[in-house]
Amino acid sequence: MLENKVCIVTGAASGIGLAIAKKFAEDGANVVMADINEAKLMEEASKLNAKFIKTDLSKREDCKKLVDFAVENFNGVDVLVNVAGIQTVSPIESFPEDKWDFMMNLMLTAPFLLTKYSWPYMKKKGWGRVINLNSIHGLVASEFKAAYVSAKHGLGGLTKTCALEGGPFGITVNSICPSYVRTPLVDNQIADQAITHGISADEVIENIMLSKCSVKKLIEPETVADVALFLCSSAGDHITGSMLTIDGGWTAN
Ligand SMILES: NC(=O)c1ccc[n+]([C@@H]2O[C@H](COP(=O)([O-])OP(=O)(O)OC[C@H]3O[C@@H](n4cnc5c(N)ncnc54)[C@H](O)[C@@H]3O)[C@@H](O)[C@H]2O)c1
């Protein structure tokens, strides 16, 4: 399906980004892996025989550098998967302002810039896929996550706008919106919440993270990667502008 397609995956050194990079590489794609964590990126990219580039995507110039790198190596971009992201949990009155700026740059401005820079190459081929790793927090809110929820809601707006612009050129643009996925980002939250609430890790998962889900299991990163691959298939030709939930029923509440 992705044979010879050039696929940029950000946040590719860990968690969901890494699972997507693996799945795409197994499917025959030319994968370009980007992440700020150079050591982990090198280690994982060498296993997949993929190209990689260290990038701090909160910086505008690194977004440009990433697309240029893909084009220099493979002469274009067919698929862009925006995954890199972080979480900050704090009440609004003490929410760190520098974290707000960083998260907006990384989780909203970077997807905008990478889409903008990749767009002409997709347009030229008459085919393209932009997949934004969104969240149920692009659809609903949780307290103490002002920057995350705001960036992800903004990413939904970017998804829908670009979907409208991309249709005539065979470019689809979608958000994937998972609830909790078992990754290092979530492992850290489990550990923090266990300490905050004085409960075990299992109790955090059951009583807090899965409380709104009818499927009482954390999602595995490979499941999200399967959905990303599906969007790249011909079955995805007419799926655009969607906020595709993988949430075990969270937002059905
Ligand atoms: N894990 C979940 O439960 C979950 C749920 C919904 C959505 N998401 C979204 O999925 C995405 C990936 O999350 P994950 O759980 O795989 O996290 P993760 O921490 O395992 O991976 C995130 C990656 O982003 C990279 N990164 C961080 N800052 C960067 C920067 N400035 N420039 C480039 N790369 C940077 C990290 O080094 C890391 O490799 C995020 O956008 C997150 O919001 C995650």
Coordinates of C-alpha atoms and ligand atoms in Angstrom, one line a residue:
M1 CA 0.0 0.0 0.0
L2 CA 2.8 2.4 1.0
E3 CA 5.4 0.9 -1.3
N4 CA 7.7 3.8 -2.4
K5 CA 5.6 6.4 -0.7
V6 CA 7.6 9.0 1.3
C7 CA 6.2 9.3 4.8
I8 CA 7.3 11.8 7.4
V9 CA 6.5 10.8 11.0
T10 CA 7.2 13.2 13.8
G11 CA 7.6 12.1 17.5
A12 CA 9.0 8.9 15.9
A13 CA 11.4 8.0 18.6
S14 CA 8.7 6.8 21.1
G15 CA 5.2 5.6 21.7
I16 CA 2.6 6.2 18.9
G17 CA 5.0 7.9 16.5
L18 CA 7.4 4.9 16.7
A19 CA 4.6 2.4 16.2
I20 CA 3.4 4.3 13.1
A21 CA 7.0 4.5 11.7
K22 CA 7.4 0.7 12.2
K23 CA 4.0 -0.1 10.6
F24 CA 4.7 2.1 7.6
A25 CA 8.3 0.8 7.2
E26 CA 6.9 -2.8 7.3
D27 CA 4.5 -1.8 4.6
G28 CA 7.3 -0.7 2.3
A29 CA 7.3 3.1 2.8
N30 CA 10.3 5.3 2.7
V31 CA 10.0 6.6 6.3
V32 CA 11.6 9.8 7.5
M33 CA 11.6 9.8 11.3
A34 CA 11.9 13.1 13.2
D35 CA 12.3 13.7 16.9
I36 CA 14.1 15.8 19.4
N37 CA 15.5 12.7 21.2
E38 CA 18.5 12.0 19.0
A39 CA 19.9 8.9 20.7
K40 CA 16.5 7.1 20.8
L41 CA 15.8 8.2 17.2
M42 CA 19.1 6.9 15.9
E43 CA 18.6 3.6 17.7
E44 CA 15.0 3.0 16.4
A45 CA 15.6 4.3 12.9
S46 CA 18.6 2.0 12.4
K47 CA 16.4 -1.0 13.3
L48 CA 13.9 0.1 10.6
N49 CA 16.5 1.1 8.1
A50 CA 14.7 4.5 7.9
K51 CA 16.1 8.0 7.4
F52 CA 16.0 10.2 10.5
I53 CA 16.7 13.8 11.5
K54 CA 16.9 15.4 14.9
T55 CA 14.5 18.3 15.0
D56 CA 13.0 20.5 17.7
L57 CA 9.6 21.0 16.1
S58 CA 8.8 23.9 18.5
K59 CA 11.2 25.8 16.2
R60 CA 10.0 27.1 12.9
E61 CA 13.4 26.6 11.1
D62 CA 13.5 22.9 12.2
C63 CA 10.0 22.3 10.6
K64 CA 11.4 23.6 7.3
K65 CA 14.6 21.6 7.7
L66 CA 12.5 18.4 8.1
V67 CA 10.6 18.8 4.9
D68 CA 13.7 19.8 3.0
F69 CA 15.5 16.7 4.3
A70 CA 12.7 14.4 3.1
V71 CA 12.7 16.1 -0.3
E72 CA 16.5 15.9 -0.7
N73 CA 16.4 12.2 0.2
F74 CA 13.3 11.1 -1.6
N75 CA 12.2 13.8 -3.9
G76 CA 8.9 14.6 -2.3
V77 CA 6.5 14.0 0.5
D78 CA 3.4 11.8 0.2
V79 CA 2.3 11.3 3.8
L80 CA 2.7 13.5 6.8
V81 CA 2.0 12.2 10.3
N82 CA 2.1 14.9 13.0
V83 CA 2.6 13.1 16.3
A84 CA 5.1 14.9 18.4
G85 CA 3.5 16.3 21.6
I86 CA 3.8 16.6 25.3
Q87 CA 1.5 17.1 28.2
T88 CA 1.5 19.6 31.1
V89 CA -1.0 19.3 34.0
S90 CA -1.6 22.4 36.1
P91 CA -4.5 24.6 37.4
I92 CA -5.0 27.6 35.1
E93 CA -3.9 30.2 37.7
S94 CA -0.4 28.6 38.0
F95 CA -0.2 27.3 34.4
P96 CA 3.4 27.9 33.3
E97 CA 3.3 30.5 30.4
D98 CA 6.5 29.2 28.8
K99 CA 4.9 25.7 28.6
W100 CA 1.8 27.2 26.9
D101 CA 4.0 28.8 24.3
F102 CA 6.1 25.7 23.8
M103 CA 3.0 23.4 23.4
M104 CA 1.3 25.8 21.0
N105 CA 4.4 25.8 18.9
L106 CA 5.0 22.1 19.0
M107 CA 1.4 20.8 18.8
L108 CA -0.3 23.4 16.6
T109 CA 2.1 25.6 14.7
A110 CA 4.4 22.7 13.7
P111 CA 1.6 20.7 12.1
F112 CA 0.5 23.9 10.3
L113 CA 4.0 24.6 9.0
L114 CA 4.8 20.9 8.1
T115 CA 1.4 20.7 6.2
K116 CA 2.1 24.0 4.5
Y117 CA 5.7 22.9 3.4
S118 CA 4.6 19.3 2.3
W119 CA 1.5 20.5 0.5
P120 CA 3.0 21.4 -2.9
Y121 CA 4.6 17.9 -3.2
M122 CA 1.3 16.2 -2.5
K123 CA -0.6 18.5 -4.8
K124 CA 1.9 17.8 -7.7
K125 CA 1.3 14.1 -7.4
G126 CA -2.5 14.4 -7.0
W127 CA -2.4 12.3 -3.9
G128 CA -1.5 12.9 -0.3
R129 CA -2.3 12.1 3.3
V130 CA -2.0 14.3 6.4
I131 CA -2.7 12.5 9.6
N132 CA -2.8 14.6 12.8
L133 CA -2.4 12.7 16.0
N134 CA -5.1 14.5 17.9
S135 CA -6.9 13.2 21.1
I136 CA -10.3 13.0 22.6
H137 CA -9.0 16.3 24.1
G138 CA -9.5 17.7 20.7
L139 CA -13.2 17.1 21.2
V140 CA -13.8 17.4 24.9
A141 CA -11.9 18.9 27.8
S142 CA -10.4 17.7 31.1
E143 CA -9.5 20.1 33.9
F144 CA -5.9 21.2 34.4
K145 CA -4.9 20.6 30.8
A146 CA -5.5 24.1 29.3
A147 CA -2.6 24.1 26.8
Y148 CA -3.1 20.5 25.7
V149 CA -6.9 20.8 25.2
S150 CA -6.5 24.2 23.4
A151 CA -3.8 23.0 21.1
K152 CA -5.7 19.8 20.2
H153 CA -9.0 21.7 19.6
G154 CA -6.9 24.1 17.3
L155 CA -5.5 21.0 15.5
G156 CA -9.1 19.9 14.8
G157 CA -9.7 23.3 13.1
L158 CA -6.5 23.0 11.0
T159 CA -7.6 19.4 10.1
K160 CA -11.0 20.5 8.8
T161 CA -9.7 23.6 7.0
C162 CA -7.0 21.7 5.1
A163 CA -9.4 18.8 4.4
L164 CA -11.6 21.3 2.5
E165 CA -8.6 22.7 0.6
G166 CA -7.1 19.2 -0.2
G167 CA -10.1 17.4 -1.7
P168 CA -9.7 18.7 -5.2
F169 CA -6.0 17.6 -5.2
G170 CA -6.5 14.0 -3.8
I171 CA -5.2 15.1 -0.4
T172 CA -7.1 13.9 2.7
V173 CA -6.5 15.4 6.1
N174 CA -7.7 13.7 9.3
S175 CA -7.4 13.8 13.0
I176 CA -7.0 10.5 14.9
C177 CA -8.5 11.1 18.4
P178 CA -7.5 8.4 20.9
S179 CA -8.2 8.2 24.6
Y180 CA -5.3 6.9 26.8
V181 CA -2.7 4.9 24.8
R182 CA 0.0 2.8 26.7
T183 CA 3.1 4.9 25.9
P184 CA 5.9 6.6 28.0
L185 CA 3.8 9.8 28.0
V186 CA 1.0 7.9 29.8
D187 CA 3.3 5.8 32.0
N188 CA 4.6 9.1 33.5
Q189 CA 1.1 10.3 34.1
I190 CA 0.2 7.0 35.8
A191 CA 3.2 7.3 38.1
D192 CA 2.4 11.0 38.9
Q193 CA -1.3 10.4 39.6
A194 CA -0.5 7.4 41.8
I195 CA 1.6 9.6 44.0
T196 CA -0.9 12.5 43.9
H197 CA -3.9 10.4 44.9
G198 CA -2.1 7.9 47.1
I199 CA -3.3 4.9 45.0
S200 CA -1.7 2.1 43.0
A201 CA -0.9 2.3 39.3
D202 CA -3.6 -0.2 38.5
E203 CA -6.2 1.9 40.4
V204 CA -5.1 5.0 38.4
I205 CA -5.7 3.1 35.2
E206 CA -9.1 1.6 36.2
N207 CA -10.6 4.4 38.3
I208 CA -9.2 7.5 36.6
M209 CA -8.0 6.8 33.1
L210 CA -10.7 4.3 32.0
S211 CA -13.6 5.7 34.1
K212 CA -15.3 7.2 31.0
C213 CA -14.5 4.3 28.6
S214 CA -16.8 1.3 28.1
V215 CA -13.8 -0.7 26.8
K216 CA -11.8 -1.1 30.0
K217 CA -8.3 -1.4 28.5
L218 CA -5.6 1.1 27.6
I219 CA -5.1 1.3 23.9
E220 CA -1.9 -0.1 22.4
P221 CA 0.2 2.1 20.1
E222 CA 0.0 -0.5 17.4
T223 CA -3.8 -0.1 17.3
V224 CA -3.4 3.6 16.5
A225 CA -0.8 2.7 13.9
D226 CA -3.3 0.3 12.2
V227 CA -5.8 3.2 12.0
A228 CA -3.1 5.5 10.4
L229 CA -2.3 2.8 7.8
F230 CA -6.0 2.3 7.1
L231 CA -6.3 6.1 6.4
C232 CA -3.5 5.7 3.8
S233 CA -5.4 2.8 2.0
S234 CA -7.9 3.3 -0.8
A235 CA -10.6 2.8 1.9
G236 CA -9.5 6.2 3.1
D237 CA -10.0 8.0 -0.2
H238 CA -13.2 9.6 1.0
I239 CA -12.5 10.0 4.7
T240 CA -11.4 13.6 5.1
G241 CA -11.9 16.3 7.7
S242 CA -12.8 13.7 10.3
M243 CA -12.1 13.5 14.0
L244 CA -11.7 9.8 14.1
T245 CA -12.2 8.5 17.6
I246 CA -10.4 5.5 19.1
D247 CA -11.7 6.1 22.6
G248 CA -13.4 3.0 23.9
G249 CA -16.6 4.9 24.1
W250 CA -15.3 7.9 26.1
T251 CA -17.0 10.6 23.9
A252 CA -20.2 8.6 23.6
N253 CA -20.9 9.7 27.2
Ligands
LIG1 N1 -0.5 8.4 24.9 C1 -1.8 8.8 24.9 O1 -2.6 8.4 25.7 C2 -2.2 9.8 23.8 C3 -3.6 9.9 23.7 C4 -4.1 10.8 22.8 C5 -3.2 11.5 22.0 N2 -1.9 11.3 22.1 C6 -1.0 12.1 21.3 O2 -0.1 11.3 20.6 C7 1.1 12.0 20.4 C8 2.3 11.1 20.9 O3 2.1 10.8 22.2 P1 2.9 9.5 22.8 O4 2.0 9.1 23.9 O5 3.3 8.6 21.8 O6 4.1 10.3 23.6 P2 5.6 9.9 23.7 O7 6.1 10.7 24.8 O8 5.8 8.4 23.8 O9 6.2 10.4 22.4 C9 6.3 11.7 22.0 C10 7.5 12.0 21.2 O10 7.6 13.4 20.9 C11 8.9 13.8 20.9 N3 9.0 15.3 21.1 C12 8.8 16.0 22.3 N4 9.1 17.3 22.1 C13 9.5 17.4 20.8 C14 10.0 18.5 20.0 N5 10.1 19.7 20.5 N6 10.4 18.3 18.7 C15 10.3 17.0 18.2 N7 9.9 15.9 18.9 C16 9.5 16.1 20.2 C17 9.5 13.1 22.2 O11 10.9 13.1 22.2 C18 8.8 11.7 22.0 O12 9.7 10.8 21.3 C19 1.0 13.3 21.1 O13 0.7 14.3 20.2 C20 -0.1 13.1 22.1 O14 -0.8 14.3 22.4 C21 -1.4 10.5 23.1

